Short mmCIF file of C-alpha atoms and ligand atoms in Angstrom, two decimals:
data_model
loop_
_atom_site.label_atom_id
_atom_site.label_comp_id
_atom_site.label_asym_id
_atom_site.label_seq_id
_atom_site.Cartn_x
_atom_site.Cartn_y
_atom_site.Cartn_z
CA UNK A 260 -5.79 -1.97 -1.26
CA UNK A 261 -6.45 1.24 -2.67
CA UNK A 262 -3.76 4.30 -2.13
CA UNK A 263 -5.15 7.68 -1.16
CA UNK A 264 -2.56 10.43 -0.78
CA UNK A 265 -3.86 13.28 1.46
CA UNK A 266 -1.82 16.73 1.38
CA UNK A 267 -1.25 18.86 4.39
CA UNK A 268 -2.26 15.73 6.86
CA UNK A 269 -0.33 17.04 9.61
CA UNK A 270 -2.21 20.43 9.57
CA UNK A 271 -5.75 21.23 11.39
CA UNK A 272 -7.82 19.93 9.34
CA UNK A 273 -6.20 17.73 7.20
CA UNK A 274 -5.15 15.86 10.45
CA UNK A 275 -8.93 15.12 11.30
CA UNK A 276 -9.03 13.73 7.72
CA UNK A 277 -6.17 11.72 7.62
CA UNK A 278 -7.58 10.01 11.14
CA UNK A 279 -10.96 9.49 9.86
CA UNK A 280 -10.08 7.83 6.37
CA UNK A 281 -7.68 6.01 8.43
CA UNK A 282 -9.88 4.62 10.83
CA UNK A 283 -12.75 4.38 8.89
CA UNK A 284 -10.97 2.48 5.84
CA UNK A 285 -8.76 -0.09 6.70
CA UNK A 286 -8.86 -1.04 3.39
CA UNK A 287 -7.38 2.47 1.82
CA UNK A 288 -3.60 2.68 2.50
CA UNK A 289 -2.96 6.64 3.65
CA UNK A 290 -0.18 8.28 2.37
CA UNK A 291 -0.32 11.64 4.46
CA UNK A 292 1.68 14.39 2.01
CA UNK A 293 3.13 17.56 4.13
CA UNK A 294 5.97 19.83 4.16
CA UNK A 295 5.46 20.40 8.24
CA UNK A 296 5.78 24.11 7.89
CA UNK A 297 4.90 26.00 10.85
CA UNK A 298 1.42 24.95 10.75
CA UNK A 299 2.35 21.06 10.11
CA UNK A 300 2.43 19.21 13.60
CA UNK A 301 2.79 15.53 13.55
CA UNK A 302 1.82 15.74 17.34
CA UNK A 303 -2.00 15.78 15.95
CA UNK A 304 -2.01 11.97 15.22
CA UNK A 305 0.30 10.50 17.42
CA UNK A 306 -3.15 8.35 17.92
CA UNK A 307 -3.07 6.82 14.23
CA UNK A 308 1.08 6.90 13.69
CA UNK A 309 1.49 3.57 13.97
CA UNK A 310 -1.61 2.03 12.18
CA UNK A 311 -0.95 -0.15 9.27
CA UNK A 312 -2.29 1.43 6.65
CA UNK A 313 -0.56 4.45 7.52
CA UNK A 314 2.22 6.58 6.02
CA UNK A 315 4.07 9.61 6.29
CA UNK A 316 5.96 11.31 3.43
CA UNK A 317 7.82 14.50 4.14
CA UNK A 318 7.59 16.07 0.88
CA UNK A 319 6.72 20.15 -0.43
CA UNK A 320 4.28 20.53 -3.35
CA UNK A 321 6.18 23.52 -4.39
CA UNK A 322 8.60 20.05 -5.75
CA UNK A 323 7.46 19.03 -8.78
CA UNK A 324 10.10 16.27 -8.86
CA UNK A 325 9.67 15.23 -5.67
CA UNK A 326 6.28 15.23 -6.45
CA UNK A 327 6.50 13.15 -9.21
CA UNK A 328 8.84 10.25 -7.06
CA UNK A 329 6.11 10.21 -4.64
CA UNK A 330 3.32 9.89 -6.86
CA UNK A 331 5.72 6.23 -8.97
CA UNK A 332 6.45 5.33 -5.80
CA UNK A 333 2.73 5.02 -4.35
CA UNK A 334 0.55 5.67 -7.36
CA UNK A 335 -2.26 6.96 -5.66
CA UNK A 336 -6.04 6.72 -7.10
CA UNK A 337 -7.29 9.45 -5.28
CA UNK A 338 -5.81 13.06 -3.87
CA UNK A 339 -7.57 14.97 -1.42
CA UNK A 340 -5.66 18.18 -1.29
CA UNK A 341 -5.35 20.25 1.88
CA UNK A 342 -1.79 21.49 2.09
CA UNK A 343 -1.87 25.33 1.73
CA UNK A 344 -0.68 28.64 3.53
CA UNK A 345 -3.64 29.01 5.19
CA UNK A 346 -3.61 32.34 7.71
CA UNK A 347 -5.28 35.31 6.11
CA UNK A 348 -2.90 38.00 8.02
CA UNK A 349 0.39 35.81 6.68
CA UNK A 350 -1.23 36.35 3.14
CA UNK A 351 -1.09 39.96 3.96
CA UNK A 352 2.05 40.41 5.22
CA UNK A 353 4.02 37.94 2.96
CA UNK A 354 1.43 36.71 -0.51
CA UNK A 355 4.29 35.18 -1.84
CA UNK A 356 4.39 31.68 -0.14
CA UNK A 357 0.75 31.61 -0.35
CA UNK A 358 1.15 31.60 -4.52
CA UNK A 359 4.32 29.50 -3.98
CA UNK A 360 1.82 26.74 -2.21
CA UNK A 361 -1.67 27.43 -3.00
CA UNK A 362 -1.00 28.61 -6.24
CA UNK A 363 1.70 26.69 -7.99
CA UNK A 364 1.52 23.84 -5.63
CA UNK A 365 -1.98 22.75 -6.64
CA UNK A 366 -0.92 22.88 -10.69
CA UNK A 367 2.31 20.97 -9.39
CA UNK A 368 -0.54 18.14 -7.72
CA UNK A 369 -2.57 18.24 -10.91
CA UNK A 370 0.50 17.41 -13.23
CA UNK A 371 1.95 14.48 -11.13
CA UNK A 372 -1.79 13.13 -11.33
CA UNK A 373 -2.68 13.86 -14.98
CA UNK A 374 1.11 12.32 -15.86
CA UNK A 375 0.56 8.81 -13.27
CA UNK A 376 -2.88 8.36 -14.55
CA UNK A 377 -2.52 8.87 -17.99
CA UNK A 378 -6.18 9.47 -19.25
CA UNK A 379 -6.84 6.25 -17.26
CA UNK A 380 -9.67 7.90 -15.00
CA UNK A 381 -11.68 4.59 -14.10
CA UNK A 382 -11.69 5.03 -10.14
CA UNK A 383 -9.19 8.16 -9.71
CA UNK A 384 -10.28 11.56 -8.15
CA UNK A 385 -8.61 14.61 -7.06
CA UNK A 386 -10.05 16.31 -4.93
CA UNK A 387 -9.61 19.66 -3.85
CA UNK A 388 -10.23 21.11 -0.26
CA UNK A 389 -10.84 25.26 -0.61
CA UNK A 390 -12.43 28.15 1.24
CA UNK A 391 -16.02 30.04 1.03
CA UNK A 392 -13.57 33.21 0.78
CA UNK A 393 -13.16 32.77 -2.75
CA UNK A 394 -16.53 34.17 -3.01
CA UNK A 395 -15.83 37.62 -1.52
CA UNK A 396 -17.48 39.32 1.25
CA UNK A 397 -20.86 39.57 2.47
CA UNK A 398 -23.08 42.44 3.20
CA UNK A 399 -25.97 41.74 5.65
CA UNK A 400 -28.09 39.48 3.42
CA UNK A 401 -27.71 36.99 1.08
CA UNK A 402 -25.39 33.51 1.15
CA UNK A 403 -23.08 31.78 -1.05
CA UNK A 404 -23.80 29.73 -3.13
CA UNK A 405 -22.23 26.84 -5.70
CA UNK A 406 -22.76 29.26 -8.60
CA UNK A 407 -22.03 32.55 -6.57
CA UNK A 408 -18.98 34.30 -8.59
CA UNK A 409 -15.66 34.72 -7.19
CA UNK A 410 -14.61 37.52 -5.67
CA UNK A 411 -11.79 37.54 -3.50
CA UNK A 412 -10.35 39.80 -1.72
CA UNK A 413 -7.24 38.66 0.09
CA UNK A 414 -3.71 37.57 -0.87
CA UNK A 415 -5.03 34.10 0.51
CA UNK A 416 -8.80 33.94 -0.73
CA UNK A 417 -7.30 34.85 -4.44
CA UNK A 418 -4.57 32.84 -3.73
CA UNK A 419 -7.47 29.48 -2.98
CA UNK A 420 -9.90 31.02 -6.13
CA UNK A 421 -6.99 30.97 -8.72
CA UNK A 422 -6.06 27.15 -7.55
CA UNK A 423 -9.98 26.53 -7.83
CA UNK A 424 -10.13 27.61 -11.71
CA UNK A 425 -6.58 25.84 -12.53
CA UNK A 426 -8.47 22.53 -10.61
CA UNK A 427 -11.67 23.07 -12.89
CA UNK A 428 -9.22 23.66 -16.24
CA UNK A 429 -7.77 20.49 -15.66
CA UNK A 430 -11.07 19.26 -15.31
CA UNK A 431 -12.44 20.63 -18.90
CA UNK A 432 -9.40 20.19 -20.59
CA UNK A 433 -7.62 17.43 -19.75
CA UNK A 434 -10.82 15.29 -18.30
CA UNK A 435 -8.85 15.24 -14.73
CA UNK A 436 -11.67 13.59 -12.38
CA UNK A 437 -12.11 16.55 -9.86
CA UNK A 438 -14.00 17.54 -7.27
CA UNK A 439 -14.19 20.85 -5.33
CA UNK A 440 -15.70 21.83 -1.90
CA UNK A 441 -15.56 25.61 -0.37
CA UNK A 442 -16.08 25.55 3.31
CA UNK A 443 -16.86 28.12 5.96
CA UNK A 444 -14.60 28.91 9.03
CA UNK A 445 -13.66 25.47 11.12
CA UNK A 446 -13.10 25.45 14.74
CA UNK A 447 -11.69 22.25 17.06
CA UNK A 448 -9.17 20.41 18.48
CA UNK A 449 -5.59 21.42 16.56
CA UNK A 450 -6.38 24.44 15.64
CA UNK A 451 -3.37 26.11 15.36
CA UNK A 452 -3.18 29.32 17.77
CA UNK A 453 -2.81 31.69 15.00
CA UNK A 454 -6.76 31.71 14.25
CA UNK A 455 -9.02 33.62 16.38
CA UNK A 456 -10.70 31.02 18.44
CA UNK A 457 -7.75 29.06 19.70
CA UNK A 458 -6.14 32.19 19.87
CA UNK A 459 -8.38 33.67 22.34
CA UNK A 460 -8.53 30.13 24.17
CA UNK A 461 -4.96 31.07 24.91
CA UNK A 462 -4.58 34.37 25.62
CA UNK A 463 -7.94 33.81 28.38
CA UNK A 464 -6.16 30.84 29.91
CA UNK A 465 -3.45 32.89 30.61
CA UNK A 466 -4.84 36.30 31.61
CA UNK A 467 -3.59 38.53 28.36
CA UNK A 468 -5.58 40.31 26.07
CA UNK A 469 -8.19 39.54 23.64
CA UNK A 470 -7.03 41.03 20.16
CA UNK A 471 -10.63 41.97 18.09
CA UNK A 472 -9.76 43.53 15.18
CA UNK A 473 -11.64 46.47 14.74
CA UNK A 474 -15.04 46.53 16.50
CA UNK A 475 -15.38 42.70 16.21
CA UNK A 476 -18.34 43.09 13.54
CA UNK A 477 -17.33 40.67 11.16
CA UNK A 478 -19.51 37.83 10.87
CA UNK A 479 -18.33 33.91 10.52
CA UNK A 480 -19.92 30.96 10.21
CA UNK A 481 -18.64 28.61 11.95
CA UNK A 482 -18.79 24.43 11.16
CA UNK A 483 -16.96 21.92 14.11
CA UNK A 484 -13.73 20.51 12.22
CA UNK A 485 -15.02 16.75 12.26
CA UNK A 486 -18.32 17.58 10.74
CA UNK A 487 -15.81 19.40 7.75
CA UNK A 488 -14.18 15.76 7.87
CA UNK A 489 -17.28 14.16 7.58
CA UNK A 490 -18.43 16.29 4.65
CA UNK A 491 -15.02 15.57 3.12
CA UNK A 492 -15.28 12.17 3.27
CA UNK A 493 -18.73 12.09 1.69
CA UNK A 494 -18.06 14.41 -1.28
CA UNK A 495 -14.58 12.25 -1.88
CA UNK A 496 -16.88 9.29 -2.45
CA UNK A 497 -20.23 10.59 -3.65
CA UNK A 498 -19.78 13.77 -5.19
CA UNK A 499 -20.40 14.11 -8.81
CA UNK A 500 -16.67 14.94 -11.34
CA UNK A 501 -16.69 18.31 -11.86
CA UNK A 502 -18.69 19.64 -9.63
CA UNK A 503 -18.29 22.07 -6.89
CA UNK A 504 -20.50 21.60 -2.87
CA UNK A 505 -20.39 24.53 -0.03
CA UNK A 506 -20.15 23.19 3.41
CA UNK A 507 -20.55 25.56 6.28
CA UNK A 508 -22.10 25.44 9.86
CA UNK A 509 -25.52 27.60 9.30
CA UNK A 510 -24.00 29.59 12.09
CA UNK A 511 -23.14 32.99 11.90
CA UNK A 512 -21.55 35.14 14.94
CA UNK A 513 -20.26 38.25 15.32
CA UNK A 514 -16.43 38.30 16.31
CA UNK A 515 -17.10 39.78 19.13
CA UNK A 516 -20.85 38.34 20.24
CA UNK A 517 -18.66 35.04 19.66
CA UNK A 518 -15.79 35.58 21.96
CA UNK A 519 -18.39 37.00 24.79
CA UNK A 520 -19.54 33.33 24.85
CA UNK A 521 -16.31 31.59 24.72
CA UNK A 522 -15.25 33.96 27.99
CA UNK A 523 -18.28 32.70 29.89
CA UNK A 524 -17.79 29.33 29.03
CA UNK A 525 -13.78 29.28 30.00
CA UNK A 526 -15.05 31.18 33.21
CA UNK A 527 -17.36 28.52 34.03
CA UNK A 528 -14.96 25.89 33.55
CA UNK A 529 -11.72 27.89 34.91
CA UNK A 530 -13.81 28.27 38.34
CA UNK A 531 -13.17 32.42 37.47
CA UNK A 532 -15.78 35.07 38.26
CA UNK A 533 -18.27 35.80 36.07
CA UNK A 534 -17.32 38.45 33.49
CA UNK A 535 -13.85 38.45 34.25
CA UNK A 536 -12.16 36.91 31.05
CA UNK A 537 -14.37 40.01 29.34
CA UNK A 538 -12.37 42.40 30.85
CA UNK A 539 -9.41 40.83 28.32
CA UNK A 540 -11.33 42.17 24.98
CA UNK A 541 -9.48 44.82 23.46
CA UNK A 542 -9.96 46.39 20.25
CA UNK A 543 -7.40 46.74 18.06
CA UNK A 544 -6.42 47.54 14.30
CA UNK A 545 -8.56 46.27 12.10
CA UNK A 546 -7.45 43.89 9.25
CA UNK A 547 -6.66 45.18 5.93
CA UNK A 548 -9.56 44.46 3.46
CA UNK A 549 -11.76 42.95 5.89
CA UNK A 550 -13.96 40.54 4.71
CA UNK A 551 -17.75 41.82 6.57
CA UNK A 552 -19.32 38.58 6.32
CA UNK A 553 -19.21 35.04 5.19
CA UNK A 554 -21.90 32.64 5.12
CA UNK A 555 -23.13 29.37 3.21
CA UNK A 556 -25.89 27.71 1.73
CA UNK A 557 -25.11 23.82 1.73
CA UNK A 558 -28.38 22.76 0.91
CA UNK A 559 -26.22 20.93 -2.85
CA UNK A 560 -24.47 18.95 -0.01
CA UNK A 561 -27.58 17.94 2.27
CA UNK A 562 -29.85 17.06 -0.31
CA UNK A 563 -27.70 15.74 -3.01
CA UNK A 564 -25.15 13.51 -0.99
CA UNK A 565 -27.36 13.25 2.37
CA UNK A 566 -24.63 15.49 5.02
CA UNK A 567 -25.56 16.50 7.95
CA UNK A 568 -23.54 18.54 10.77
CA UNK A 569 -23.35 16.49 14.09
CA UNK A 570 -22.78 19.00 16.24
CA UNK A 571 -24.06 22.54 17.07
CA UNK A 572 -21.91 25.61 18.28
CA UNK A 573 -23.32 25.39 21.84
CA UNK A 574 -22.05 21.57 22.15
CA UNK A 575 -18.65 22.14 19.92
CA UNK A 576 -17.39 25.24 21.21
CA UNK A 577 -17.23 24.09 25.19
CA UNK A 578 -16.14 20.53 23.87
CA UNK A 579 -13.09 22.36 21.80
CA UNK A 580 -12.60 24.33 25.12
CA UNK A 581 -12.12 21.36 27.13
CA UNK A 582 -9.58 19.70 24.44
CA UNK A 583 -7.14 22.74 24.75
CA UNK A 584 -7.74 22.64 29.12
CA UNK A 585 -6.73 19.07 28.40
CA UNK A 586 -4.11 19.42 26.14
CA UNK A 587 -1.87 22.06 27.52
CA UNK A 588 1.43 20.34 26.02
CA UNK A 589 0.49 20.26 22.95
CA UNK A 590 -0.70 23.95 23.33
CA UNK A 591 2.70 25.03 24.79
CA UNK A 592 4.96 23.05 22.31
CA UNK A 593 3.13 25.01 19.73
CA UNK A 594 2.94 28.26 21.32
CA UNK A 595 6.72 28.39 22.25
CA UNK A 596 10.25 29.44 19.91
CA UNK A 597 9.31 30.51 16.07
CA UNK A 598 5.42 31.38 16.89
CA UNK A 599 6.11 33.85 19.28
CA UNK A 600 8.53 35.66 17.05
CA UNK A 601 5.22 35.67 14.83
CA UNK A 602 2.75 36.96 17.42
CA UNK A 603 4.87 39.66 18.26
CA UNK A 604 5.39 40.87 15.02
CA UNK A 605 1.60 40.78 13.87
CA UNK A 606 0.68 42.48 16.87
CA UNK A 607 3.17 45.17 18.16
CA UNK A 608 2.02 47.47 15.74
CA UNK A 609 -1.78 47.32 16.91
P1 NAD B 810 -3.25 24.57 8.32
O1 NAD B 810 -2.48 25.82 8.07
O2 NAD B 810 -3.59 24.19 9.72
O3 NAD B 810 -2.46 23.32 7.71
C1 NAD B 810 -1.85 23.36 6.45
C2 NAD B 810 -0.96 22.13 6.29
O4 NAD B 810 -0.38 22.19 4.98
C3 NAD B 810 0.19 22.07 7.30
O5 NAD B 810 0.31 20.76 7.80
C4 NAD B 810 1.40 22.45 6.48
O6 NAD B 810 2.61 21.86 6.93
C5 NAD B 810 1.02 21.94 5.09
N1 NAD B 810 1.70 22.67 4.02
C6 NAD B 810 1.77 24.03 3.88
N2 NAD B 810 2.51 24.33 2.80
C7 NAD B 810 2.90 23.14 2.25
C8 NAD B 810 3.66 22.80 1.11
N3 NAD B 810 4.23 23.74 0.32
N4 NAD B 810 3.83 21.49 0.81
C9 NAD B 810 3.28 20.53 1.60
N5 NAD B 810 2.58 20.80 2.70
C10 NAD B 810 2.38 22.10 3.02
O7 NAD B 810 -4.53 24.68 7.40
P2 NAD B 810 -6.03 24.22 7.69
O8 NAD B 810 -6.73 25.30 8.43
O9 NAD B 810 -6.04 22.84 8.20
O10 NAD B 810 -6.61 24.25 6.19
C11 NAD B 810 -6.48 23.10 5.34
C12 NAD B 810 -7.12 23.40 4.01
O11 NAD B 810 -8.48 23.70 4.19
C13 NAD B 810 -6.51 24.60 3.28
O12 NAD B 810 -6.47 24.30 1.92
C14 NAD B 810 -7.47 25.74 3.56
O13 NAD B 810 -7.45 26.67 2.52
C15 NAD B 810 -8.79 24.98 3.61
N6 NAD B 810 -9.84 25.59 4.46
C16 NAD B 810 -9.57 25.92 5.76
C17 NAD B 810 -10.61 26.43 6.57
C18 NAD B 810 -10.38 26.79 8.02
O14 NAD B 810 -11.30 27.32 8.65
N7 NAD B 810 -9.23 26.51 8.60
C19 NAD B 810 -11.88 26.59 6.03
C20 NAD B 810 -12.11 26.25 4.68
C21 NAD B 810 -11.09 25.73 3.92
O1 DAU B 811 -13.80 31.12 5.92
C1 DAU B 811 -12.84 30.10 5.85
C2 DAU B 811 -11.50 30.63 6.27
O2 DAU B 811 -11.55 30.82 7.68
C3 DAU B 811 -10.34 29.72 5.89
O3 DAU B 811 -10.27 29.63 4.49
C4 DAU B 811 -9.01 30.24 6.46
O4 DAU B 811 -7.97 29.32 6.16
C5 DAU B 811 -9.18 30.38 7.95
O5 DAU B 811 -7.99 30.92 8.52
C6 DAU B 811 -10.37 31.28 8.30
O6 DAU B 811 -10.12 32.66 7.91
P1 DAU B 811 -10.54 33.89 8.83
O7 DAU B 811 -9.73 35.05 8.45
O8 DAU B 811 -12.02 34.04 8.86
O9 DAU B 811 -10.09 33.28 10.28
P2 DAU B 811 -9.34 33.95 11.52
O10 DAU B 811 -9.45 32.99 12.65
O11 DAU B 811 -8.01 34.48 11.15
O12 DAU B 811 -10.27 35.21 11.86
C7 DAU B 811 -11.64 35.03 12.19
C8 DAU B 811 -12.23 36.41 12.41
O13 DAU B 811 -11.65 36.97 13.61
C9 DAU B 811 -11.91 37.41 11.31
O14 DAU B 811 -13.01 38.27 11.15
C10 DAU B 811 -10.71 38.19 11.84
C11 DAU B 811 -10.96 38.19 13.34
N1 DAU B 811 -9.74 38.18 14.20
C12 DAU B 811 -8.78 37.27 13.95
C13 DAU B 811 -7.65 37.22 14.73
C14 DAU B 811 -6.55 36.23 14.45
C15 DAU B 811 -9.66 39.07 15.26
O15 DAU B 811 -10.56 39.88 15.51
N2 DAU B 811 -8.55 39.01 16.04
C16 DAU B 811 -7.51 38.14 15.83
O16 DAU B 811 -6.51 38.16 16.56
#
């Protein structure tokens, strides 16, 4: 049986990973790595908890000894690394967990696999999960690309670009078997509340306002968090040592063209008039440093290891809707005690 140890498994979308190498390989034991920080919530796979080739390990890759117990103790042949600070206005008000983690953490991952494997790379792989933010912003043309240079512009996105070139130095000069993929914006079920979409999700459902930031310009493209999984799991096994694959949605929307639709579609399916949930939108500061637009090519990814998205945004977004109508416990346990602190402190001031 082969040992895969996945990193921030109890997050968004390392959860979605962690169930689909779990179901889909009964013959890879998964040893799901996380610190359960705010954004860690084992509640996301209650559904796989108990299957057999299942583990949890409570551990913080800011630990380099811990670290290193973990990796004698299960001596994985393959990392895929998710565990990160992840929230772009976090980075901004605090950067210094997000080097902690993102930064230091990932070196910390690298040494405990470069010391257990030894120059013995037959069948190991670490691969690393990052962000098309590394790449800086948009204006209205253009896409990014494998070979598009970094240029980030956030406490976070620098935070993922600098892990990104220590991944690759291990790579040239140590001959650590990586891999690297950069994906656009995810939406789905577990989306912590935090991000814009489940945010708003909330906020409609319960009749309070609809931060934008600024005039809700910005442009995302968005990708449904299984079809990330499904990407994941098909660079982990096909893609090439060394190299680098974008993965995104091919669909861009404004911020604010984007949460027009979700209010019609929670309308629809709250029985509420039409154009009601609109009347929530409310402009407020914008975010420092902005980022105008992102968007990928993943042609590398389709033609080279034969992805495909399954969904578009006009079947995932009401689908994620109707998770979070269905799911209101898991919605409330998240929203209640420490996150509420947070909300009110990133948003009294706007
Ligand atoms: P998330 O914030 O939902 O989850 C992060 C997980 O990492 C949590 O379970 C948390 O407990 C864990 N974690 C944080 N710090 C840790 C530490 N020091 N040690 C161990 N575990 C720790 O994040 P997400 O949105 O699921 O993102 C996962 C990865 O994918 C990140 O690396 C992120 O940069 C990348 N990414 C995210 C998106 C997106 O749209 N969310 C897009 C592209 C790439
Ligand atoms: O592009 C990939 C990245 O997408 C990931 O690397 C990050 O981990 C992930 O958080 C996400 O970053 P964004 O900053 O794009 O996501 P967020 O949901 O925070 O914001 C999406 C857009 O919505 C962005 O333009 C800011 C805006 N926004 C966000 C919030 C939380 C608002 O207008 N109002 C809000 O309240």
């Amino acid at each position: 049986m082969k040992t895969i140890l996945i990193t921030g498994g109890a997050g968004f979308i390392g959860s979605h990973v962690v169930r689909r190498f779990v179901n889909n390989y009964p013959n890879y034991r998964i040893v799901n790595l996380d610190a359960l920080t705010y954004a860690g919530n084992l509640e996301n796979l209650k559904d796989v908890e108990t299957a057999d080739n299942y583990i949890f390990e409570q551990a913080d890759i800011t630990d380099p000894a811990k670290l290193k117990q973990v990796f004698e103790k299960y001596r994985p042949e393959g990392v895929v690394h998710l565990a990160a600070e992840s929230h772009v206005d976090r980075s901004i008000s605090g950067p210094m967990a997000f080097i902690q983690t993102n930064i230091l953490g990932t070196v910390n991952l690298l040494t405990a696999a470069k010391d257990l494997w030894n120059g013995n790379w037959e069948g190991k792989r670490f691969y690393h999960i990052s962000t098309d933010e590394v790449y800086g912003s948009l204006g209205e043309e253009g896409l990014f690309f494998e070979d598009t240079a970094y240029d980030p512009r956030s406490p976070y996105s620098a935070s993922k670009a600098s892990s990104d070139h220590l991944v690759r130095a291990y790579f040239h000069t140590y001959g650590l078997p990586i891999v690297i993929s950069n994906c656009s914006n995810n939406y789905g079920p577990n989306h912590f509340p935090e991000k814009l979409i489940p945010l708003a999700i909330h906020r409609i459902q319960n009749k309070e306002e609809i931060p934008i930031y600024g005039k809700g310009e910005n442009i995302r493209d968005w990708l449904f968090v299984e079809d990330h999984a499904s990407a994941i799991d098909v660079v982990f096994h096909k893609g090439g040592l060394g190299e680098t694959y974008n993965i995104g949605g091919n669909n861009e929307w404004t911020n604010i063209d984007l949460i027009k639709l979700l209010c019609k579609i929670m309308d629809e399916k709250l029985g509420r008039e039409a154009g009601s949930s609109e009347k929530l939108i409310t402009f407020v500061k914008d975010r420092a440093g902005h980022d105008l637009r992102y968007a990928i090519d993943s042609t590398k990814l389709k033609t080279e290891l034969g992805w495909e998205p399954s969904l578009t945004f006009e079947e995932g977004l009401p689908k994620t809707v109707d998770w979070y109508l269905n799911n209101e416990a898991w919605l409330n346990n998240v929203t209640s005690g420490a996150y509420q602190n947070y909300f009110k402190q990133q948003y009294q001031e706007r």
